[in-house]
PDB file of C-alpha atoms in Angstrom:
ATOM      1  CA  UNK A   1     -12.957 -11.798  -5.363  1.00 97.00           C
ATOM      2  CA  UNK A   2     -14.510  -8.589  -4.883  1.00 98.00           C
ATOM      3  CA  UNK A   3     -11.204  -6.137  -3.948  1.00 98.00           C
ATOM      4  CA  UNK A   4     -11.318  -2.059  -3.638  1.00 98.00           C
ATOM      5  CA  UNK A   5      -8.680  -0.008  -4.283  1.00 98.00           C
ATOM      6  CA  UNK A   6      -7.754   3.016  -2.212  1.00 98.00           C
ATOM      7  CA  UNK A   7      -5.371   5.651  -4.068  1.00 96.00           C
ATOM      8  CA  UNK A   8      -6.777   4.298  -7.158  1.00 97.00           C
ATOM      9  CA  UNK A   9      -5.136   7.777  -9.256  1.00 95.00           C
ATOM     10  CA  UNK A  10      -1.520   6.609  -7.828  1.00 94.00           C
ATOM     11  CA  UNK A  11       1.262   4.742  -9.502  1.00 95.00           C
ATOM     12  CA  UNK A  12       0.712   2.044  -7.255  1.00 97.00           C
ATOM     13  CA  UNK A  13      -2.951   2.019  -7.009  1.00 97.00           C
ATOM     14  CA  UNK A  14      -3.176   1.938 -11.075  1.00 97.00           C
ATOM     15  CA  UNK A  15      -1.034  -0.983 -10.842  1.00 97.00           C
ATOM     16  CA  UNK A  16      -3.176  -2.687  -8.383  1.00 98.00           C
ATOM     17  CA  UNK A  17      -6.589  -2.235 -10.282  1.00 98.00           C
ATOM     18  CA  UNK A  18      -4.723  -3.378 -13.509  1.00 98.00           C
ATOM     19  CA  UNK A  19      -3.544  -6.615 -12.515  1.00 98.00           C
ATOM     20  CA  UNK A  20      -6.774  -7.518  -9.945  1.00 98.00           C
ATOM     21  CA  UNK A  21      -8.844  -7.077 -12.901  1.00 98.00           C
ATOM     22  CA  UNK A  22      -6.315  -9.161 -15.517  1.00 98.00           C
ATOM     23  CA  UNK A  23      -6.651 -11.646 -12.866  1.00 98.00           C
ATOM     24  CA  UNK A  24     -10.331 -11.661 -13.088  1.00 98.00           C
ATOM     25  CA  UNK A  25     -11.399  -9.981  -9.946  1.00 98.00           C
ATOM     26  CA  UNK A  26     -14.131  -6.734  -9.360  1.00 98.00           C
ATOM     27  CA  UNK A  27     -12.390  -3.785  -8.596  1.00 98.00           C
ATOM     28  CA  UNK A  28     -13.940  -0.835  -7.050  1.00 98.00           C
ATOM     29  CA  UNK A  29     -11.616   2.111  -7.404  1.00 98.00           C
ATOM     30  CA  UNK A  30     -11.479   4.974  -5.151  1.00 98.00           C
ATOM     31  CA  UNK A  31     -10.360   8.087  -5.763  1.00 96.00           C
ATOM     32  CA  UNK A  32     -10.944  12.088  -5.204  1.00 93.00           C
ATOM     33  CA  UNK A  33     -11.138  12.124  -8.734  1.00 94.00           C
ATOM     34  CA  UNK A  34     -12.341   9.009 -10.143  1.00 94.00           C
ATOM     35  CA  UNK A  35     -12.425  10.577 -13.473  1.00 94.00           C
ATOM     36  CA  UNK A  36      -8.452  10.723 -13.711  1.00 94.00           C
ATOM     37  CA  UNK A  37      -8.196   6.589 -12.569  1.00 94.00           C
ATOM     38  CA  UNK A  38      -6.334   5.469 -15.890  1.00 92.00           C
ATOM     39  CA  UNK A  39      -6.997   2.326 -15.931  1.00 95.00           C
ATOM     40  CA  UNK A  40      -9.387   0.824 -19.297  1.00 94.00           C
ATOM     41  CA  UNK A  41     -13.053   0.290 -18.784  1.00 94.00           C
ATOM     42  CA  UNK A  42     -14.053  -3.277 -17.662  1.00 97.00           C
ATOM     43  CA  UNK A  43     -17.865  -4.596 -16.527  1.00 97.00           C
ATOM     44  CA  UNK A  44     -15.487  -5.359 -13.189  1.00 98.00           C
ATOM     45  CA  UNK A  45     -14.413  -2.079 -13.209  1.00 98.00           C
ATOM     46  CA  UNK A  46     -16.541   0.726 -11.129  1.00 98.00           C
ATOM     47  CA  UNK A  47     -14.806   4.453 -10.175  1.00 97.00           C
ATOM     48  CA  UNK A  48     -15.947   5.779  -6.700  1.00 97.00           C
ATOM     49  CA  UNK A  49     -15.224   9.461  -5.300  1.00 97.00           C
ATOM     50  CA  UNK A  50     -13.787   9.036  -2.154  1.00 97.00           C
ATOM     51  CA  UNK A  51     -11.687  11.526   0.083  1.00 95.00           C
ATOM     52  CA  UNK A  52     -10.020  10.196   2.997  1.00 94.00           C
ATOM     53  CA  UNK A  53     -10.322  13.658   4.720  1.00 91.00           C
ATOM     54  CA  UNK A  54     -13.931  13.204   4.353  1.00 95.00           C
ATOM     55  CA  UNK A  55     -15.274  10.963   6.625  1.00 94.00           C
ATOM     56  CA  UNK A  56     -18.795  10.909   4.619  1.00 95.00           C
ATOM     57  CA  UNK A  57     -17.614  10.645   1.378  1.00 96.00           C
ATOM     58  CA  UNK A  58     -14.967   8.062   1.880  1.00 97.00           C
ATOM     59  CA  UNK A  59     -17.119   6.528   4.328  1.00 95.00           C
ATOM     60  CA  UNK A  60     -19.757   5.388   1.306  1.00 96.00           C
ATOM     61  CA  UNK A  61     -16.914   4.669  -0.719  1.00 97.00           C
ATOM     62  CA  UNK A  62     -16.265   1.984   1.150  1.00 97.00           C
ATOM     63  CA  UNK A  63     -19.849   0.969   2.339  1.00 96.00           C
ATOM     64  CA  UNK A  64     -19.346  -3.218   1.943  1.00 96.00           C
ATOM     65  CA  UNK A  65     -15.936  -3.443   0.673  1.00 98.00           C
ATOM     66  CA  UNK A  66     -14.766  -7.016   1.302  1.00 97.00           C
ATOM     67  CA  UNK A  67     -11.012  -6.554   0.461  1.00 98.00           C
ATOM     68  CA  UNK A  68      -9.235  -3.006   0.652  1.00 98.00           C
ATOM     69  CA  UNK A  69      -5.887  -2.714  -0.706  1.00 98.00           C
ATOM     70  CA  UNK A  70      -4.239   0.583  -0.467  1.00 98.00           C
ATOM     71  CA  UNK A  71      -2.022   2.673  -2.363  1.00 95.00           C
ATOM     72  CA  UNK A  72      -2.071   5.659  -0.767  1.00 94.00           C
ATOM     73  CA  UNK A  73       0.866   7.865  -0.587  1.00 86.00           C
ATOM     74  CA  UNK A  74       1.776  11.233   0.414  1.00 82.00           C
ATOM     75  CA  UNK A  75       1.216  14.036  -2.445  1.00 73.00           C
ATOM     76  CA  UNK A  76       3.525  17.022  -1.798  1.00 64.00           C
ATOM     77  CA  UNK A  77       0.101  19.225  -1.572  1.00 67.00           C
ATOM     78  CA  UNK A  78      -0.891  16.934   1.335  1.00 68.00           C
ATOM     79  CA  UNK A  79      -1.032  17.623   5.047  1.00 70.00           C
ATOM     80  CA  UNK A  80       0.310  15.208   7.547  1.00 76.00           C
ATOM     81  CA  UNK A  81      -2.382  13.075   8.317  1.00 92.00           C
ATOM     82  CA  UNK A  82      -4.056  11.683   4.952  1.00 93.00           C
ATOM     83  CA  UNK A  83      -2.144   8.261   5.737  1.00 95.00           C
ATOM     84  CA  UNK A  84      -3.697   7.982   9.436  1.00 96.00           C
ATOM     85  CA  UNK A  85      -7.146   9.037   8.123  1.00 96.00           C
ATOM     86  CA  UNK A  86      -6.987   6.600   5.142  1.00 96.00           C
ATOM     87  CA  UNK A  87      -5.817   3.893   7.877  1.00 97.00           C
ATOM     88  CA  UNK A  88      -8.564   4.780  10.192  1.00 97.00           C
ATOM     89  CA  UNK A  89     -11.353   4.793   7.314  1.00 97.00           C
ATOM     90  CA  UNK A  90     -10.228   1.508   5.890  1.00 98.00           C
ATOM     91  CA  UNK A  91     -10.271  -0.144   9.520  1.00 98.00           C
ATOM     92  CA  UNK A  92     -13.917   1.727  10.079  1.00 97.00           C
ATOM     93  CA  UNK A  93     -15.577  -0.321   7.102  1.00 97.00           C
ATOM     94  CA  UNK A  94     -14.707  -3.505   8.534  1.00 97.00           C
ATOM     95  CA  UNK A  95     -13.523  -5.417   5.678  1.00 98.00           C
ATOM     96  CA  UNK A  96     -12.897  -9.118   5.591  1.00 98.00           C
ATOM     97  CA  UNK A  97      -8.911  -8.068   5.172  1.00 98.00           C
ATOM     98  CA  UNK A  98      -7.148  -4.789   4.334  1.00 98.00           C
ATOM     99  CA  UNK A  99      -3.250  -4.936   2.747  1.00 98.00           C
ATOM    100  CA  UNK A 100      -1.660  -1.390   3.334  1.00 98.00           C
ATOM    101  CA  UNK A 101       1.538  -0.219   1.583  1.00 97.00           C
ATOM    102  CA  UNK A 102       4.149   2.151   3.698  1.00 95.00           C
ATOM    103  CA  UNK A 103       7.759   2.446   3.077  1.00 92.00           C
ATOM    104  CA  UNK A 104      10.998   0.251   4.098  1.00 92.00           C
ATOM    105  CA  UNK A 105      12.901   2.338   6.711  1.00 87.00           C
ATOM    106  CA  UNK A 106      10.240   3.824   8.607  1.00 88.00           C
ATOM    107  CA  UNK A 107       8.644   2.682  11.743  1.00 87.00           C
ATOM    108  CA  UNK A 108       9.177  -1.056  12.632  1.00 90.00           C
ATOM    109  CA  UNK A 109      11.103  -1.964   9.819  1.00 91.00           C
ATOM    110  CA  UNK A 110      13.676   0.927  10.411  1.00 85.00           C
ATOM    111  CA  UNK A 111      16.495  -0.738  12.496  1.00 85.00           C
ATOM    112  CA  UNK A 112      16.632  -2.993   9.886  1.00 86.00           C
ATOM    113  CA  UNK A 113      17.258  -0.032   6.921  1.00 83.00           C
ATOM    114  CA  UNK A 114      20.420   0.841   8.105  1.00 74.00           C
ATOM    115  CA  UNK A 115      22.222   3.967   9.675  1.00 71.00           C
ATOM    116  CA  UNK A 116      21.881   5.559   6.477  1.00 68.00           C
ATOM    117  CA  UNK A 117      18.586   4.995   4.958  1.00 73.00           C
ATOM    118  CA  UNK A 118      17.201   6.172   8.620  1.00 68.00           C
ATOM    119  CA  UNK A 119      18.955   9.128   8.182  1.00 71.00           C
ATOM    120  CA  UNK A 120      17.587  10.117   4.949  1.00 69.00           C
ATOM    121  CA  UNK A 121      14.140   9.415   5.410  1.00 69.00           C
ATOM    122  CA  UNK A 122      14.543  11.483   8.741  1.00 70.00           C
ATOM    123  CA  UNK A 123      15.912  14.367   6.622  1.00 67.00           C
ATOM    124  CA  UNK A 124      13.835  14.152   3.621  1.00 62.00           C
ATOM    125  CA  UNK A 125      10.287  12.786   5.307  1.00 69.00           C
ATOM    126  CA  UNK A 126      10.582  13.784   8.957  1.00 66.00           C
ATOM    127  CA  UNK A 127       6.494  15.307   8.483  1.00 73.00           C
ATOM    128  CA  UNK A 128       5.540  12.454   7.466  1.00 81.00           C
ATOM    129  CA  UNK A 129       6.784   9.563   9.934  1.00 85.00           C
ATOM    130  CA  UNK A 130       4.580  10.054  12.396  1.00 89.00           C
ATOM    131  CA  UNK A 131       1.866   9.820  10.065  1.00 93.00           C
ATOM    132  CA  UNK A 132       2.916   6.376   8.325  1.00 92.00           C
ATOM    133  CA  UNK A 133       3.605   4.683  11.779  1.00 93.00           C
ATOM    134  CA  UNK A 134       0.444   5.494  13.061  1.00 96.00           C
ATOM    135  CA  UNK A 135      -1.043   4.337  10.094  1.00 97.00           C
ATOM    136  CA  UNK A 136       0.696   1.148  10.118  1.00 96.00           C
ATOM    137  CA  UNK A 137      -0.153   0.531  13.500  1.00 97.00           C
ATOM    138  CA  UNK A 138      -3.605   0.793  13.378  1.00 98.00           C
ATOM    139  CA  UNK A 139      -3.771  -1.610  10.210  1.00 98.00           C
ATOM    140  CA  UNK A 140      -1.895  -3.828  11.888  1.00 98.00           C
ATOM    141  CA  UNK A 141      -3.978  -3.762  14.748  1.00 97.00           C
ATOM    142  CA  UNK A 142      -6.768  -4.399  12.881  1.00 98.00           C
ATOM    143  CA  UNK A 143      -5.360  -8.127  11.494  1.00 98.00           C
ATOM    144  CA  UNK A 144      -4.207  -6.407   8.419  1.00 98.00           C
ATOM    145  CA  UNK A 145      -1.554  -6.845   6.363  1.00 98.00           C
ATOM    146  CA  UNK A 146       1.758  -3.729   5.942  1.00 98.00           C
ATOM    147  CA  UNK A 147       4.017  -3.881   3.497  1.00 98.00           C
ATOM    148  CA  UNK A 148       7.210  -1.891   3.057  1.00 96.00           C
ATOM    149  CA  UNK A 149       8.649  -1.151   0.393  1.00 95.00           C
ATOM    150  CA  UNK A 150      11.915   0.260  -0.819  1.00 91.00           C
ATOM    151  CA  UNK A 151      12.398   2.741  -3.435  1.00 90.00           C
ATOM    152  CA  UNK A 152       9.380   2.362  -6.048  1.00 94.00           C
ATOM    153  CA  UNK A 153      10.482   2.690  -9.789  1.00 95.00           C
ATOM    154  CA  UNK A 154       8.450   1.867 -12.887  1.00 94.00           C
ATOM    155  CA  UNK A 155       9.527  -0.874 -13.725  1.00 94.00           C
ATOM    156  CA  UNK A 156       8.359  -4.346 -15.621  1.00 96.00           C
ATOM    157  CA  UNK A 157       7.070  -6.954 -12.880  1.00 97.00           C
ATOM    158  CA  UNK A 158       9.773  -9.045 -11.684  1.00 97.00           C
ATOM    159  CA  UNK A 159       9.415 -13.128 -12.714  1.00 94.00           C
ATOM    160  CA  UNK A 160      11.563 -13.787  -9.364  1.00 96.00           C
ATOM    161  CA  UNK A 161       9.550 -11.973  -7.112  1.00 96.00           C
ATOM    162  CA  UNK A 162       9.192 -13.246  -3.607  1.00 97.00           C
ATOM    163  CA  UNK A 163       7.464 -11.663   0.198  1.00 98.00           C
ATOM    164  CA  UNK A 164       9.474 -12.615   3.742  1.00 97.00           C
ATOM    165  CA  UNK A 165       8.851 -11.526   7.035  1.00 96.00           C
ATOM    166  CA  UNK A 166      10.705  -8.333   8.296  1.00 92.00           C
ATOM    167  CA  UNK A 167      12.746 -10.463  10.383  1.00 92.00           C
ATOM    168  CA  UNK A 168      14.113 -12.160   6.817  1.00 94.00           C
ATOM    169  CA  UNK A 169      14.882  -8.216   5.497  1.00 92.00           C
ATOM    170  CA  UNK A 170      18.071  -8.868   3.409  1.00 89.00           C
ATOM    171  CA  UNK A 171      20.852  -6.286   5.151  1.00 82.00           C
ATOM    172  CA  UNK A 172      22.010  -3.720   2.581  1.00 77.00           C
ATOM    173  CA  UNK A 173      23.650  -0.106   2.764  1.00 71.00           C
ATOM    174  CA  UNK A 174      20.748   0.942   0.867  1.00 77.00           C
ATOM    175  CA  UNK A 175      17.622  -0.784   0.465  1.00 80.00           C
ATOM    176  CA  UNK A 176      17.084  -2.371  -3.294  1.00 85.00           C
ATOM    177  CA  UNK A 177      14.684  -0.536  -5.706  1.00 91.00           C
ATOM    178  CA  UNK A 178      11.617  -2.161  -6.998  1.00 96.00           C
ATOM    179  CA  UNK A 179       8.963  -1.462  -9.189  1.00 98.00           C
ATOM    180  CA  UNK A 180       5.127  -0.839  -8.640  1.00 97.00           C
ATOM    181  CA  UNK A 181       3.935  -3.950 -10.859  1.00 98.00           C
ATOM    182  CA  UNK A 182       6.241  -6.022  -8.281  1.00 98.00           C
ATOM    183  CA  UNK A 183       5.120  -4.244  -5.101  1.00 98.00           C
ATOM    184  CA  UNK A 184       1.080  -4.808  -6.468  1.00 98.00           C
ATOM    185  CA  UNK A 185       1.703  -8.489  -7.788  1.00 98.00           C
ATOM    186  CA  UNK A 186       2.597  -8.838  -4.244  1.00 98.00           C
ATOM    187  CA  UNK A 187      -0.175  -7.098  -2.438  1.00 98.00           C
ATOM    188  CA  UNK A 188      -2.461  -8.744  -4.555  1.00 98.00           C
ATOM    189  CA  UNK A 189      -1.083 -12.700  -3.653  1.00 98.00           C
ATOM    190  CA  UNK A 190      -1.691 -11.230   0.096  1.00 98.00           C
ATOM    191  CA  UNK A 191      -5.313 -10.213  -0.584  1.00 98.00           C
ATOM    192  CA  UNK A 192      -6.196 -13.544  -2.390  1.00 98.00           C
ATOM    193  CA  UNK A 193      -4.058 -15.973   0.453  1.00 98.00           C
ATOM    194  CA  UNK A 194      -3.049 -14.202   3.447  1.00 98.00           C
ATOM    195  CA  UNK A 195      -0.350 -15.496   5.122  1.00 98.00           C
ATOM    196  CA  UNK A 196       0.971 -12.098   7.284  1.00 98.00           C
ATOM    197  CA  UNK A 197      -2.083 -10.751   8.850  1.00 98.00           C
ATOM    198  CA  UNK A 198      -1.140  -8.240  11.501  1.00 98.00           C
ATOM    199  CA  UNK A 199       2.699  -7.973  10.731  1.00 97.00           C
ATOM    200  CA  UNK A 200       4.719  -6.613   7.946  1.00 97.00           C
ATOM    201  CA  UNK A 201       5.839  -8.103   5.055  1.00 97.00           C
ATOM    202  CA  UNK A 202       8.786  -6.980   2.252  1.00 97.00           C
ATOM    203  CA  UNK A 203       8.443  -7.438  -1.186  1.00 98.00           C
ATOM    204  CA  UNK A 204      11.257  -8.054  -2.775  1.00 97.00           C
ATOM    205  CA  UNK A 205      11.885  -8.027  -6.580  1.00 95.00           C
ATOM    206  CA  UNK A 206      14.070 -11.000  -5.930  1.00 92.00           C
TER     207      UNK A 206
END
């Protein structure tokens, strides 16, 4: 399959052009920098430039994509807003499917975080809800796929892995960490079988 990567610099997004390309797909790999994508040189390999604050540059970054999956996330430099514009570019190039990753415990999937977990992330993220909810919402408009994650680590990729609904969320204090192979091994099934277009979806390391 032909998949591109959005956030391809990230933790995540490394992780999700490594394993798409170990499992034999073409990868294009989008990133401000394409120079800094760490990820070794493949034939199925090809770095893009690509800011989501520029609608003309990200814009022919993702001329033709097929499958976006994104790892985007929220650098401490960044503005409010890069989510929602990455969101809104992705949805633009009318892919075939788009798999978006946000984070357990905010928008939809926060009643089922706990008392807690709500309260942190309104405490240590409050700029940035807005941003990922109206990202997830228009991805999810769109027939794509949200994730949300808990707490990403780094890591090995978890053999018991599994994805449920939000309405199977297991109910714990504090949501259970998991690491960025799992998270991508799991965006990755989505993108080659869909099965939650338009909802969201928890990965869970088991």
């Amino acid at each position: 399959m032909e998949f591109t990567v959005l956030g391809a610099t990230g933790a995540t997004g490394v992780e999700l052009t490594r394993q798409a390309l170990e499992r034999g797909h073409t990868v294009t790999a989008v990133a401000r920098n394409p120079d800094r994508i760490t990820v070794p040189a493949s034939d199925r390999l090809v770095r893009v430039a690509g800011d989501v604050r520029d609608p003309e540059s990200i814009g022919r970054a993702l001329k033709g994509a097929k499958v976006i999956l994104s790892g985007l996330g929220i650098a401490g430099k960044d503005a409010p807003g890069v989510l929602t514009a990455g969101a809104r570019a992705a949805v633009g190039a009318e892919p075939d499917f788009l798999v978006w990753l946000a984070a357990f415990g905010t928008g939809e999937s926060a009643p089922f975080a706990g008392v807690l977990t709500r309260t942190l992330l309104r405490t240590f993220m409050r700029n940035e809800l807005d941003d990922r909810t109206t990202a997830d919402a228009i991805v999810r408009r769109s027939g794509g796929t949200v994730f949300h994650a808990g707490p990403l680590s780094d890591g090995e990729l978890s053999p018991a892995r599994r994805t449920v609904s939000l309405d199977d969320a297991p109910r714990r204090l504090f949501p259970a960490r998991i690491s960025r192979a799992t998270v991508a091994a799991a965006m990755l099934d989505e993108a080659e079988r869909p099965e939650y277009g338009g909802r969201i979806a928890l990965p869970l390391a088991k």
